[in-house]
XYZ file of C-alpha atoms in Angstrom:
568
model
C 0.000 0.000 0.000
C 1.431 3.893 -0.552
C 0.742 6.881 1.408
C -0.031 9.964 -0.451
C 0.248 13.848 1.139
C -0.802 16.558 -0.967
C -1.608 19.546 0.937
C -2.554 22.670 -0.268
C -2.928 25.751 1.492
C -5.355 28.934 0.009
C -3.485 32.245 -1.578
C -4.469 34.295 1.982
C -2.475 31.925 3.949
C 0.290 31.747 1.871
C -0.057 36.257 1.706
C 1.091 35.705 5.592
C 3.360 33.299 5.235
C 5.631 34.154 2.505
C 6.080 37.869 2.824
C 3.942 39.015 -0.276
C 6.259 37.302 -2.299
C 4.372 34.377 -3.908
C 1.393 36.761 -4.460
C 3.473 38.560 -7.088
C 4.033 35.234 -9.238
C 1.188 34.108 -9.569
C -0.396 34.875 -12.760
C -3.282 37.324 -12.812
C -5.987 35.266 -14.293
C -5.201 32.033 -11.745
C -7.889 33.239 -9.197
C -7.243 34.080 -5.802
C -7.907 30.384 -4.253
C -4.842 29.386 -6.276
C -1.645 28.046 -4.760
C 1.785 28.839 -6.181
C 3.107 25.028 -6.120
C 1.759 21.938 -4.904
C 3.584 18.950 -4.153
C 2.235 15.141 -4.089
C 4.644 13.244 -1.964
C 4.366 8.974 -2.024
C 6.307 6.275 -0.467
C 5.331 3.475 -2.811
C 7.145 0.730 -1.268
C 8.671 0.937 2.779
C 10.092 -2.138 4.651
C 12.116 -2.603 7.849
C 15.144 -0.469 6.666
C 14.147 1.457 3.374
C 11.788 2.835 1.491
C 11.063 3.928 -2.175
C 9.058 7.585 -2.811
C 7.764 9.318 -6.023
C 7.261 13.179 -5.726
C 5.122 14.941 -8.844
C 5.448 19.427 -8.030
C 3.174 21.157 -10.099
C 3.973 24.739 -10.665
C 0.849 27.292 -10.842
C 3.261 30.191 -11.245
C 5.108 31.921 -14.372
C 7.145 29.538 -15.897
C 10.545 28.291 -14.777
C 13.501 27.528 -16.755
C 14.811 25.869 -13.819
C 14.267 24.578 -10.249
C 14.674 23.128 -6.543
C 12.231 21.672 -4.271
C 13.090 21.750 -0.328
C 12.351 20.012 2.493
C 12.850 18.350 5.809
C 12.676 15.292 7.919
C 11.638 14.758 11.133
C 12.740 11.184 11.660
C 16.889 10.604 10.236
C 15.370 9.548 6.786
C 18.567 9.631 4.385
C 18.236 9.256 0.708
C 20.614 7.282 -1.280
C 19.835 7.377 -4.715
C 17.197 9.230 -6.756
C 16.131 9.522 -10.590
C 14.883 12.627 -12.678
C 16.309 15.248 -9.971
C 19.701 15.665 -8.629
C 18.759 14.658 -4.896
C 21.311 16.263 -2.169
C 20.945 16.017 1.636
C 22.517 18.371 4.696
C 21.388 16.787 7.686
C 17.393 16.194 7.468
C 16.823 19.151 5.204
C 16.698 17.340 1.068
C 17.073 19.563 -1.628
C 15.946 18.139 -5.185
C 17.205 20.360 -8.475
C 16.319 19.734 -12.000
C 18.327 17.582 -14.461
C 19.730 19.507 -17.269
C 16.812 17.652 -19.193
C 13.813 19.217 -16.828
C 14.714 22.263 -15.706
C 11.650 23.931 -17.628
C 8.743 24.163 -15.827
C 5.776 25.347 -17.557
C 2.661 27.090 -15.771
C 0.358 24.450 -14.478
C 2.965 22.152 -15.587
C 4.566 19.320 -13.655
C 7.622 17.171 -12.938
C 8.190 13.966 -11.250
C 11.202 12.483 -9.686
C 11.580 9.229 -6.824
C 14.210 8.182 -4.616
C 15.338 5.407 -2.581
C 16.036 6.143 1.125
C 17.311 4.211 4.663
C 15.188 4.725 8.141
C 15.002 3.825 11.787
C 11.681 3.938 13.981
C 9.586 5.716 11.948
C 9.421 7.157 8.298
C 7.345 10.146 9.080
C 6.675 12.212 5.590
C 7.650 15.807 5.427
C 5.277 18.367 6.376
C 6.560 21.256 4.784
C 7.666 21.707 0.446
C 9.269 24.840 -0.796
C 9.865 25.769 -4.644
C 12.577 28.259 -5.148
C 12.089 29.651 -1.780
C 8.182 29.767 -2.083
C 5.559 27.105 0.604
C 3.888 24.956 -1.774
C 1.728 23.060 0.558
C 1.619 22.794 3.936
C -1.163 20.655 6.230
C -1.299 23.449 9.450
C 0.350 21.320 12.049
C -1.297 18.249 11.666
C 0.401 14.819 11.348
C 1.385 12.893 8.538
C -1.436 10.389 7.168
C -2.081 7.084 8.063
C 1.177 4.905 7.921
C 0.944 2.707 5.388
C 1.341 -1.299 5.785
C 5.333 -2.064 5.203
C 5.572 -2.839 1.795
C 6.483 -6.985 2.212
C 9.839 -8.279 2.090
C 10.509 -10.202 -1.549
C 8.633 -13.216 -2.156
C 10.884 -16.084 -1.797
C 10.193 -16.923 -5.614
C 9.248 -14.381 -7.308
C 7.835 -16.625 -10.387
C 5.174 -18.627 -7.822
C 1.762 -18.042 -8.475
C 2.265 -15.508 -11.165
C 2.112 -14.726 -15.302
C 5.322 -13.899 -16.858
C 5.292 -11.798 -19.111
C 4.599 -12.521 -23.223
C 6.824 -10.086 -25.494
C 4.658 -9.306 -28.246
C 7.643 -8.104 -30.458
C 8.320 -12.196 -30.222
C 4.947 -13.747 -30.060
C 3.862 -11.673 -33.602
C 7.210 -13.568 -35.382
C 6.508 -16.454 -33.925
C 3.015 -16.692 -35.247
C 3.868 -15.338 -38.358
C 5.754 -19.112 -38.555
C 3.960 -22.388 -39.488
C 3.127 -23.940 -36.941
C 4.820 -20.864 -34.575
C 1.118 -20.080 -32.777
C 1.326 -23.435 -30.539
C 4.152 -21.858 -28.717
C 3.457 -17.663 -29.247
C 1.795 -17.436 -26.155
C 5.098 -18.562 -24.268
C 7.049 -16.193 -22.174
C 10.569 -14.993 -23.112
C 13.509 -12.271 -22.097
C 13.214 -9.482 -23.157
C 17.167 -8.633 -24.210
C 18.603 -5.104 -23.422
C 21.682 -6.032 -25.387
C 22.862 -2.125 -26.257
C 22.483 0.704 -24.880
C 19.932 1.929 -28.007
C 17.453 -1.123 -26.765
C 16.528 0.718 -23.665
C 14.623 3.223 -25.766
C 13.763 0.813 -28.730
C 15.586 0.058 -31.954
C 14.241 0.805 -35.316
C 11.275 1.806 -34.197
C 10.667 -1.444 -31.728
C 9.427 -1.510 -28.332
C 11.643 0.012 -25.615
C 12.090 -1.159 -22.148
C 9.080 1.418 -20.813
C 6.965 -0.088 -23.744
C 7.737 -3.467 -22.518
C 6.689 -2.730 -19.031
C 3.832 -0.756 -19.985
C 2.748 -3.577 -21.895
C 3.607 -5.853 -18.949
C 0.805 -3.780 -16.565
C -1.882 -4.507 -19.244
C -1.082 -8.106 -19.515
C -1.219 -8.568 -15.501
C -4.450 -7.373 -14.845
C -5.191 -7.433 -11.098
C -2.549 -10.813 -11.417
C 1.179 -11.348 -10.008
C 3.307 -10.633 -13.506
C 7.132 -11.568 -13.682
C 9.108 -9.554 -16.072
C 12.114 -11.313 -17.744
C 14.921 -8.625 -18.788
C 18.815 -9.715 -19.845
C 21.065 -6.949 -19.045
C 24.009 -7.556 -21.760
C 26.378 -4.593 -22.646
C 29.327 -4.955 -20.594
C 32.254 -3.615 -21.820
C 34.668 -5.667 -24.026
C 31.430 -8.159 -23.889
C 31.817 -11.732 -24.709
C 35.850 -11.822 -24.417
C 36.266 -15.200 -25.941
C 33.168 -15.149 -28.916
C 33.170 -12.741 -32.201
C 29.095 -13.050 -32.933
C 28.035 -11.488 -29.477
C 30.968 -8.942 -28.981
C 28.798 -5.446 -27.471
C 29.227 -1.934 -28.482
C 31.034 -0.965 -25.660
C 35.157 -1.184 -25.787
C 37.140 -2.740 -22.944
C 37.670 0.627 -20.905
C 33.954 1.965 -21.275
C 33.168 0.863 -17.717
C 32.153 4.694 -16.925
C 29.746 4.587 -19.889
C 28.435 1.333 -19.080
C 27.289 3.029 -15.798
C 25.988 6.100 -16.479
C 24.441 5.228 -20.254
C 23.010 2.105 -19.694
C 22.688 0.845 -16.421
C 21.621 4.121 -14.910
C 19.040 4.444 -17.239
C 17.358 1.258 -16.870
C 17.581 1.417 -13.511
C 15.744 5.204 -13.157
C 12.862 3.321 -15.404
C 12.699 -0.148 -13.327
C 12.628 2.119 -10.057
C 9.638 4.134 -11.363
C 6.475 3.710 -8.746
C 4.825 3.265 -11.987
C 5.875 -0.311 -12.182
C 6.522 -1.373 -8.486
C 3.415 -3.794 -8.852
C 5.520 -5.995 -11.249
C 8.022 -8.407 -10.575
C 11.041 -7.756 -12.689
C 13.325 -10.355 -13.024
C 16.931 -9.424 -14.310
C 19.397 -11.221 -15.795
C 22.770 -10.170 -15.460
C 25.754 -10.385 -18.522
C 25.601 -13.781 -19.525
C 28.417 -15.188 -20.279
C 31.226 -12.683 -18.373
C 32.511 -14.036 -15.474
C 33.059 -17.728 -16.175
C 34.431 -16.462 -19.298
C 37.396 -15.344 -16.198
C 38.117 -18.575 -15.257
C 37.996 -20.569 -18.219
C 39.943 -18.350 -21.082
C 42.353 -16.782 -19.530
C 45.894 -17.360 -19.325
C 47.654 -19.769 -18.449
C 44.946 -22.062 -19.683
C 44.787 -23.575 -23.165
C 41.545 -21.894 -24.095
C 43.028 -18.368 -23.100
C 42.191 -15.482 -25.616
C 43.998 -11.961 -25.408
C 40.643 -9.990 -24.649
C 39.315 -12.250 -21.829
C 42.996 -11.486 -20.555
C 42.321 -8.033 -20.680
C 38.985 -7.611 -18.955
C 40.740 -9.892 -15.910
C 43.326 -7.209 -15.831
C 41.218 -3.806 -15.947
C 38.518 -5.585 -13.797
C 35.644 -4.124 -15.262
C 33.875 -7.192 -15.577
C 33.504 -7.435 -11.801
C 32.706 -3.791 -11.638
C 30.393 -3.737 -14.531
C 28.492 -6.978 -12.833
C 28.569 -5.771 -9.085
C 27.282 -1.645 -9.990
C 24.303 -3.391 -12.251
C 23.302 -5.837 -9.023
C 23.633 -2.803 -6.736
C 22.107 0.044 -8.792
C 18.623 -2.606 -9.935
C 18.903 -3.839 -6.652
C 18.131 -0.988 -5.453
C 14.150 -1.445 -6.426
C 12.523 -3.883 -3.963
C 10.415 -5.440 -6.999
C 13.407 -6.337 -8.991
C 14.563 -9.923 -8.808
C 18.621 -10.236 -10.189
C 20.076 -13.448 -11.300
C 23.352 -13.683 -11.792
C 24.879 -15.615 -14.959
C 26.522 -18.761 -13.991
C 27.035 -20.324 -17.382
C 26.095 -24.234 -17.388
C 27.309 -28.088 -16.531
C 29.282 -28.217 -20.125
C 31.908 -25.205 -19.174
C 31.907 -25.098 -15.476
C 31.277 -28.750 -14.278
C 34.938 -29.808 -13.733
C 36.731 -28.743 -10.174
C 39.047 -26.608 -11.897
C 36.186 -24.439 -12.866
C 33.852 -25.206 -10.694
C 34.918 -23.652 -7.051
C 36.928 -20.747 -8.924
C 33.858 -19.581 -10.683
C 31.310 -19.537 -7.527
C 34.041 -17.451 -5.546
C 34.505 -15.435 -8.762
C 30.547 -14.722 -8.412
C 31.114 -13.819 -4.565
C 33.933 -11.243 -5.670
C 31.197 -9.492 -8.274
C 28.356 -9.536 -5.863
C 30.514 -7.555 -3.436
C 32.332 -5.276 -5.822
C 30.889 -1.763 -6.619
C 28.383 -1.192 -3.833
C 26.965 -4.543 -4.032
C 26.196 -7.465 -1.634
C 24.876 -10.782 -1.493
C 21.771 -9.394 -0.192
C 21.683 -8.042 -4.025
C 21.386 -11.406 -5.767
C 17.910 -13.142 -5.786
C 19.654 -16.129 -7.567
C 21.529 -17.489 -10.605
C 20.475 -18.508 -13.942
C 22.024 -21.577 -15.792
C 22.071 -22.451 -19.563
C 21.212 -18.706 -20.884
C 20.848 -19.925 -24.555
C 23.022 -22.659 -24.833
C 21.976 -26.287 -25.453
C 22.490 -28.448 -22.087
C 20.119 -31.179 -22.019
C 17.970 -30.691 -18.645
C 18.421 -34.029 -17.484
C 20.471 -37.155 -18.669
C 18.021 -40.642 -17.902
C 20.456 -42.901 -19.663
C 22.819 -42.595 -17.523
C 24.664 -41.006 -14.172
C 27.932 -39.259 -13.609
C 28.430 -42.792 -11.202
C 28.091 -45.515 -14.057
C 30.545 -47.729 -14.854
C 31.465 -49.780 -17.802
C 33.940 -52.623 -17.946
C 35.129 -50.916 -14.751
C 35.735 -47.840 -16.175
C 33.400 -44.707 -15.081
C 31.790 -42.793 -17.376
C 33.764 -39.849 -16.886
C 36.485 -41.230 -19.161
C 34.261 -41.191 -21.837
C 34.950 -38.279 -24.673
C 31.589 -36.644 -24.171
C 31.782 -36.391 -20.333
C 35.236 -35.884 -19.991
C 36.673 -36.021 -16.526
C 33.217 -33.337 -16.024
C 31.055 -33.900 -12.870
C 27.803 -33.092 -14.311
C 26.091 -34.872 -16.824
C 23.229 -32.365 -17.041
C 21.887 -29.245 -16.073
C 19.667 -29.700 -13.197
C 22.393 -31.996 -11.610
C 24.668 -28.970 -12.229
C 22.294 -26.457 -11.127
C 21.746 -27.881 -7.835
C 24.969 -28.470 -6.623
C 25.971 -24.951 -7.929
C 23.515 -23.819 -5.388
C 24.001 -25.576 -2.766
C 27.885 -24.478 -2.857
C 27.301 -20.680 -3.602
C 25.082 -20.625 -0.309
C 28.229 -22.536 1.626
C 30.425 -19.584 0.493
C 28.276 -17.062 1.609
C 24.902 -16.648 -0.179
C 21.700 -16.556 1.048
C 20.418 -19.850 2.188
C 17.222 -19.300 -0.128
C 18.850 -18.928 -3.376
C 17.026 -19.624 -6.192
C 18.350 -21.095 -10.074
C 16.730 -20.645 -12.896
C 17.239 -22.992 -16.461
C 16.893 -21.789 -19.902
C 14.659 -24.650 -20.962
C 14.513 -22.683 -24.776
C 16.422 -24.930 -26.707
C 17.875 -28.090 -24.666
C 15.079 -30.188 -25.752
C 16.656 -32.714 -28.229
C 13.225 -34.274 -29.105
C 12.318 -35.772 -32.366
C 13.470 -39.252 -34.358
C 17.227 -38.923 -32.882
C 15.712 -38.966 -29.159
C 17.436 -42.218 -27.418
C 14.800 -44.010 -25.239
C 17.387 -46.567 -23.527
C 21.065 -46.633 -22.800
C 23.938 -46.966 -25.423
C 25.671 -50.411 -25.608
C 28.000 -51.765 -22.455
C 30.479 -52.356 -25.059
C 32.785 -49.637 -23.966
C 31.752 -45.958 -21.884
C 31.884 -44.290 -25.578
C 28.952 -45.994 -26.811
C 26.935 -46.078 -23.638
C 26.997 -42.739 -22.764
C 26.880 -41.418 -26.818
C 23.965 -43.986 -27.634
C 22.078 -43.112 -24.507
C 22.448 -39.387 -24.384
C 20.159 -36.733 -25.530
C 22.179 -34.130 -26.309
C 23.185 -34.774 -29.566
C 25.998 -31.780 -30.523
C 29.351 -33.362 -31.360
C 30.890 -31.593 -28.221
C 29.868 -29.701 -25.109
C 31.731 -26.509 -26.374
C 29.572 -26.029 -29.247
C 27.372 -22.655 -28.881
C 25.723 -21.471 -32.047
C 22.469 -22.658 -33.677
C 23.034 -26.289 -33.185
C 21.395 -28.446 -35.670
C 18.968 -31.112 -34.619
C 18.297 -28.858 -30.986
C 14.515 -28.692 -30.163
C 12.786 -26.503 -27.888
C 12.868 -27.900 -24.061
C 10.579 -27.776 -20.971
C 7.936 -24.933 -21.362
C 8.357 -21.970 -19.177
C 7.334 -23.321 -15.671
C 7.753 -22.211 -11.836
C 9.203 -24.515 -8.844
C 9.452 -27.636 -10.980
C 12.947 -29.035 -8.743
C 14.684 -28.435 -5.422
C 16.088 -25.161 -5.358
C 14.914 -23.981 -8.744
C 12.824 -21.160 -9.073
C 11.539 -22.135 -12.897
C 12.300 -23.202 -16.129
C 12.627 -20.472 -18.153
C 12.664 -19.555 -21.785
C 15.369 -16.705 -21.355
C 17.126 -16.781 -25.381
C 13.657 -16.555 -27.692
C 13.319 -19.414 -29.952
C 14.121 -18.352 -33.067
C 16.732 -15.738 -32.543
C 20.081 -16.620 -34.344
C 23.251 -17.274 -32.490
C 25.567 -15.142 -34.833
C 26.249 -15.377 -38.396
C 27.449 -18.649 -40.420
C 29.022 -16.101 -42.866
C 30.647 -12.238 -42.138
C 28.053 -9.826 -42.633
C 29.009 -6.136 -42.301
C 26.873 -4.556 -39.719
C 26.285 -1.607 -37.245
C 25.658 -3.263 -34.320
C 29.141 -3.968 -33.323
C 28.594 -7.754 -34.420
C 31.387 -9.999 -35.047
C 32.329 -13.212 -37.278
C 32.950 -16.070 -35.345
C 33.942 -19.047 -37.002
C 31.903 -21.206 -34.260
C 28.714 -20.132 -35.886
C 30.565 -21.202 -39.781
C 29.204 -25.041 -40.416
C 32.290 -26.159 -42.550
C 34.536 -24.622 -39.128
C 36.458 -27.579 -37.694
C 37.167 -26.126 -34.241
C 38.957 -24.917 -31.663
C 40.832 -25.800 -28.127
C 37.510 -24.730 -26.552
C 35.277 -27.738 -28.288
C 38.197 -29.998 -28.738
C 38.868 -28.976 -31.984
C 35.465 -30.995 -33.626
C 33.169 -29.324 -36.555
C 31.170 -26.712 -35.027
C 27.352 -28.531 -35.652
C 26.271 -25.068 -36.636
C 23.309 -24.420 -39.063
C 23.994 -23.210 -42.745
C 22.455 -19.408 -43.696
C 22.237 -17.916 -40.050
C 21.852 -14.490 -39.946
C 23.500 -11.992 -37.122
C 22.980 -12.718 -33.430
C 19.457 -11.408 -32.611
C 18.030 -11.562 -35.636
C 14.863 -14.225 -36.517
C 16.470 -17.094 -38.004
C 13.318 -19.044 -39.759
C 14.596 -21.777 -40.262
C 15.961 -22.773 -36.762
C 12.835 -21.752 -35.520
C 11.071 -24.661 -37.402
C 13.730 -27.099 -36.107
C 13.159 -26.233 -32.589
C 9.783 -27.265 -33.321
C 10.152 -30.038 -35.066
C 12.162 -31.148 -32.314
C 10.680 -29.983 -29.384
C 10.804 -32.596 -26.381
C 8.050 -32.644 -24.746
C 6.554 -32.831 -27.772
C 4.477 -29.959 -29.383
C-alpha cells in the first residue's frame, strides 16, 4: 500500500506566510484560491530499513527555466539514490534540483522524480515543500497520514503463483511461422543487449513499452518480467558473434548510459506492482576462469577484462544500482554443466561470483539467484545414464563426451551450484533458474534406452540426448529442439524453467556480414569450421544461412519445433 500527502494551502495563507512574495508570481488570471506550487509526496514501497518515494510538483506560477524543491525530515530519513532530480541532503533538510533535461517548468505544468532512502523507527513524511524559496503546501500542524502497511519483504520466488510476461515483439514472429502459434503465447527475455534497446531500436518496443505492456497483460494478477542486461564492456571476451558496443575501458559509460538508465525506469512507482526479473551479462565471469591465461583456451581480450577488472565492476554496480528497487529480482549468470562442471572451474567460478556480488556497492543481499544455460543447449536431465556408471570398470567420466566433467546435465549442475554458492556465503534461499529454450533434443534422434556396455563411448553417446558433437559447441546447433515450457518450482532449489534466449533468434552469423551493431564473425557459428581448443577442436554442428545474433532465423525456428521434447 502507498501513502499519499498533498496539501494545499489557500493564496491568503500563503499572503502571511511568505512575505507578499508568492502573491506577485502568480499569474493574474489564476484566481485568488490558487496556490503557487503543490507537491504530491508517495512512499510506494517501505520495509524494515528502506523505502522507495515518487514526488510529482506542479507549478501554478510563471514559468521556470529551472528549479529546486526543499524540504525536511523529522525522523533521520537519508536518501541514497534518486532519478529525474539531482537529490542532495545536509542533515534532514533534502534539496531536489532539476536535471539539465527538466529544468523547464511550464505554468500548471509538472515534474516527477523518486528516490530510494534508509530509516530507523519511523518514516514520518515531510510536512513542509518549498519551490525556489516559495511554501507549496503545507497541512497546518497536523500529522502525517495514516502509515501505510510495510511494503512486504521479496517473495521467496518471485515466479510462484504468477504470469510472466509474453513479449509481443516475439509472439507476432513467432506466429507469423507455421506452426509458430502453438508456442506464441510462451514467455521470453526481453534482451537489453545495447544501450539503443533501452529506448527501442528501429522503431521497436523500448524497455518502458515493454513494461507498460507488462501492466496490461497482468491485470489485477502477479506478472514476472524477464529482462537480460548484456552490454558490458569488451562483452563476450572469448566469442566474435556477441561482442557489445562498448570497448574494454567503457566501464564509466556502461554506468551512467546504460545501467543508470534502466535502472531510473525499473525504479519508477509506476511499475513497483511488477516483478522484474533481471538477468545479469551472460556469459562474463566464467568467461574469467575458463579463457584466460595460463589455460589452453586463453584469448587476449578475456585477458584483458581480468586485468582492468571491469567485468567485476560492470556486474557488481548493475546488481547494486537494480537492486536498489525492492520489486526487482537479479540473477546472476553462472554459465552451465558443459563449461563449469569440472573442479578446476567449478569452485573458482562460484568465488569469482562472490567477488562481483561484493564489488561496486553490491552485496549478497543483491542477488535473488543465478540462472544456468542462458541460450546454450544443455540437455535438462540425462536418464540414460549417471555421472556414477561404470562400464567394464571404467566410469563414465572417461568417456569423450563427459570428460573427466562432474555433471552430466543441467539440473544436476544447477543444484549443486547452489548448494555451494550458499556454503560460500549466499543466502540460504537462493534460487536457479534454467533456460529450458532450446535443450530439448526431441524428435526421431531422441534415445529411449542406454547406449551399448560395449565400452563408456557408446553407452553414454547412444544413450544421451544431447546430440551436438561436443559440449563446447554454442551457435544454432542443428537437430536442438525446444525444451521444458516456461514453468515455476518444478525441482529443489529452482525457481523455474525459463525460456530466457527466444526461440528463433540466431546465435551469430554462419558467414561475415558487415553490420552496425558492433557484431562480429565467429567461425563457431561457420558449419564447414572444424574447431577450436575450446570444443576440442570438432566441426562446429552449426546451421547453414544464419543471420547476425538477434536476428529471426526461420529456419531454426522450425527445427526447434520439429524437435521440441516434450513434444508440441
Amino acid at each position: 500500500m502507498s501513502r499519499t500527502r498533498t496539501a494545499l494551502l489557500a493564496a491568503l495563507a500563503l499572503v502571511a506566510g511568505t512575505a507578499g512574495a508568492a502573491v506577485a508570481a502568480i499569474p493574474s488570471d489564476v484566481g485568488v484560491t490558487a496556490v503557487p506550487c503543490t507537491v504530491d509526496y508517495k512512499v510506494q514501497n517501505q520495509w524494515d530499513t528502506g523505502f522507495t518515494a515518487a514526488v510529482t510538483v506542479t507549478n501554478n506560477t510563471a514559468a521556470k527555466s529551472s528549479w529546486a524543491l526543499k524540504w525536511s525530515y523529522a525522523g533521520n530519513q537519508k536518501v541514497t539514490s534518486g532519478w529525474n532530480a539531482k537529490l542532495s541532503q545536509s542533515g534532514t533538510a533534502v534539496t531536489a534540483a532539476n536535471e539539465s533535461y527538466n529544468g523547464t517548468m511550464a505554468t500548471g505544468g509538472s515534474i516527477s522524480f523518486g528516490f530510494n532512502g534508509t530509516y530507523s523507527g519511523t518514516n514520518a513524511m515531510p510536512t513542509t515543500f518549498t519551490l525556489d524559496g516559495v511554501t507549496c503546501n503545507v497541512d497546518g500542524g497536523g500529522g502525517p497520514t495514516d502509515p501505510p502497511d510495510p511494503a512486504g519483504p521479496k517473495v521467496d520466488n518471485p515466479y510462484s503463483g504468477a504470469k510472466v510476461y509474453v513479449n509481443p515483439e516475439w509472439a507476432a514472429k513467432a506466429r507469423a511461422e507455421t506452426g509458430g502459434s502453438r508456442i506464441a503465447n510462451q514467455p521470453t527475455g526481453v534482451w537489453l543487449d545495447r544501450t539503443a534497446a533501452i529506448n527501442g531500436v528501429n522503431g521497436g518496443m523500448g524497455l518502458r513499452d515493454h513494461l507498460d505492456e507488462a501492466l496490461e497483460q497482468k491485470g489485477s494478477d502477479e506478472l514476472v518480467v524477464q529482462l537480460v542486461i548484456y552490454n558490458l564492456p569488451g562483452r563476450d571476451c572469448s566469442a566474435l558473434a556477441s561482442n557489445g558496443e562498448l570497448g574494454a575501458t567503457e566501464i564509466d559509460k556502461y554506468k551512467t548510459q546504460y545501467i543508470d538508465p534502466i535502472a531510473a525506469i525499473l525504479k519508477d512507482a509506476k511499475y513497483a506492482d511488477l516483478r522484474i526479473v533481471t538477468t545479469v551479462e551472460i556469459d562474463s565471469l566464467p568467461n574469467l576462469v575458463t579463457n584466460v591465461t595460463p589455460r589452453p583456451t586463453a584469448t587476449p581480450n578475456c585477458d584483458t577484462m581480468k586485468a582492468n577488472g571491469n567485468y567485476i565492476k560492470g556486474v557488481g554496480y548493475a546488481l547494486n544500482k537494480l537492486g536498489d528497487a525492492p520489486n526487482v529480482y537479479n540473477y546472476v549468470d553462472a554459465g552451465h554443466h558443459g563449461w563449469l562442471g569440472w573442479d578446476t572451474n567449478f569452485g573458482p567460478s562460484a568465488d569469482l561470483f562472490k567477488q562481483a556480488a561484493t564489488a561496486e556497492g553490491a552485496t549478497v543481499a543483491d542477488v535473488h539467484g543465478f540462472i544456468v544455460n542462458t541460450a546454450n543447449y544443455s540437455a535438462l536431465k540425462e536418464d540414460h545414464f549417471k555421472v556414477g556408471d561404470s562400464v567394464g570398470g571404467a566410469s563414465v567420466r572417461t568417456s569423450s563426451w563427459i570428460d573427466w566433467n562432474q555433471y552430466v546435465d543441467e539440473l544436476s549442475y544447477a543444484q549443486a551450484m547452489r548448494n555451494h554458492l550458499v556454503s560460500i556465503g549466499f543466502d540460504s534461499k537462493l534460487g536457479m533458474l534454467i533456460d529450458t529454450s532450446r535443450n530439448g533434443w526431441g524428435g526421431t534422434a531422441r534415445p529411449t534406452g542406454p547406449g551399448a556396455t560395449t565400452n563408456v563411448n557408446t553407452y553414454v553417446d547412444g544413450g544421451r540426448y544431447d546430440r551436438r558433437i561436443h559440449l563446447g559447441n554454442w551457435c544454432n546447433q542443428s537437430g536442438a529442439g525446444l525444451g521444458e515450457r516456461p514453468q515455476a518450482a518444478p525441482a529443489t532449489g529452482i525457481d523455474a524453467y525459463v525460456w530466457m534466449k527466444p526461440p528463433g533468434e540466431s546465435d551469430g552469423s554462419s558467414t561475415a556480414i558487415d553490420n552496425t551493431e558492433g557484431k562480429g564473425f565467429d567461425r563457431m557459428c561457420d558449419p564447414t569450421y572444424t574447431g577450436n581448443p575450446r570444443n576440442n577442436n570438432n566441426m562446429s554442428g552449426a546451421l547453414a544461412n544464419a543471420p547476425l545474433s538477434g536476428h529471426w532465423f526461420s529456419a531454426q525456428f522450425q527445427e526447434l519445433m520439429k524437435n521440441a521434447y516434450p513434444a508440441l
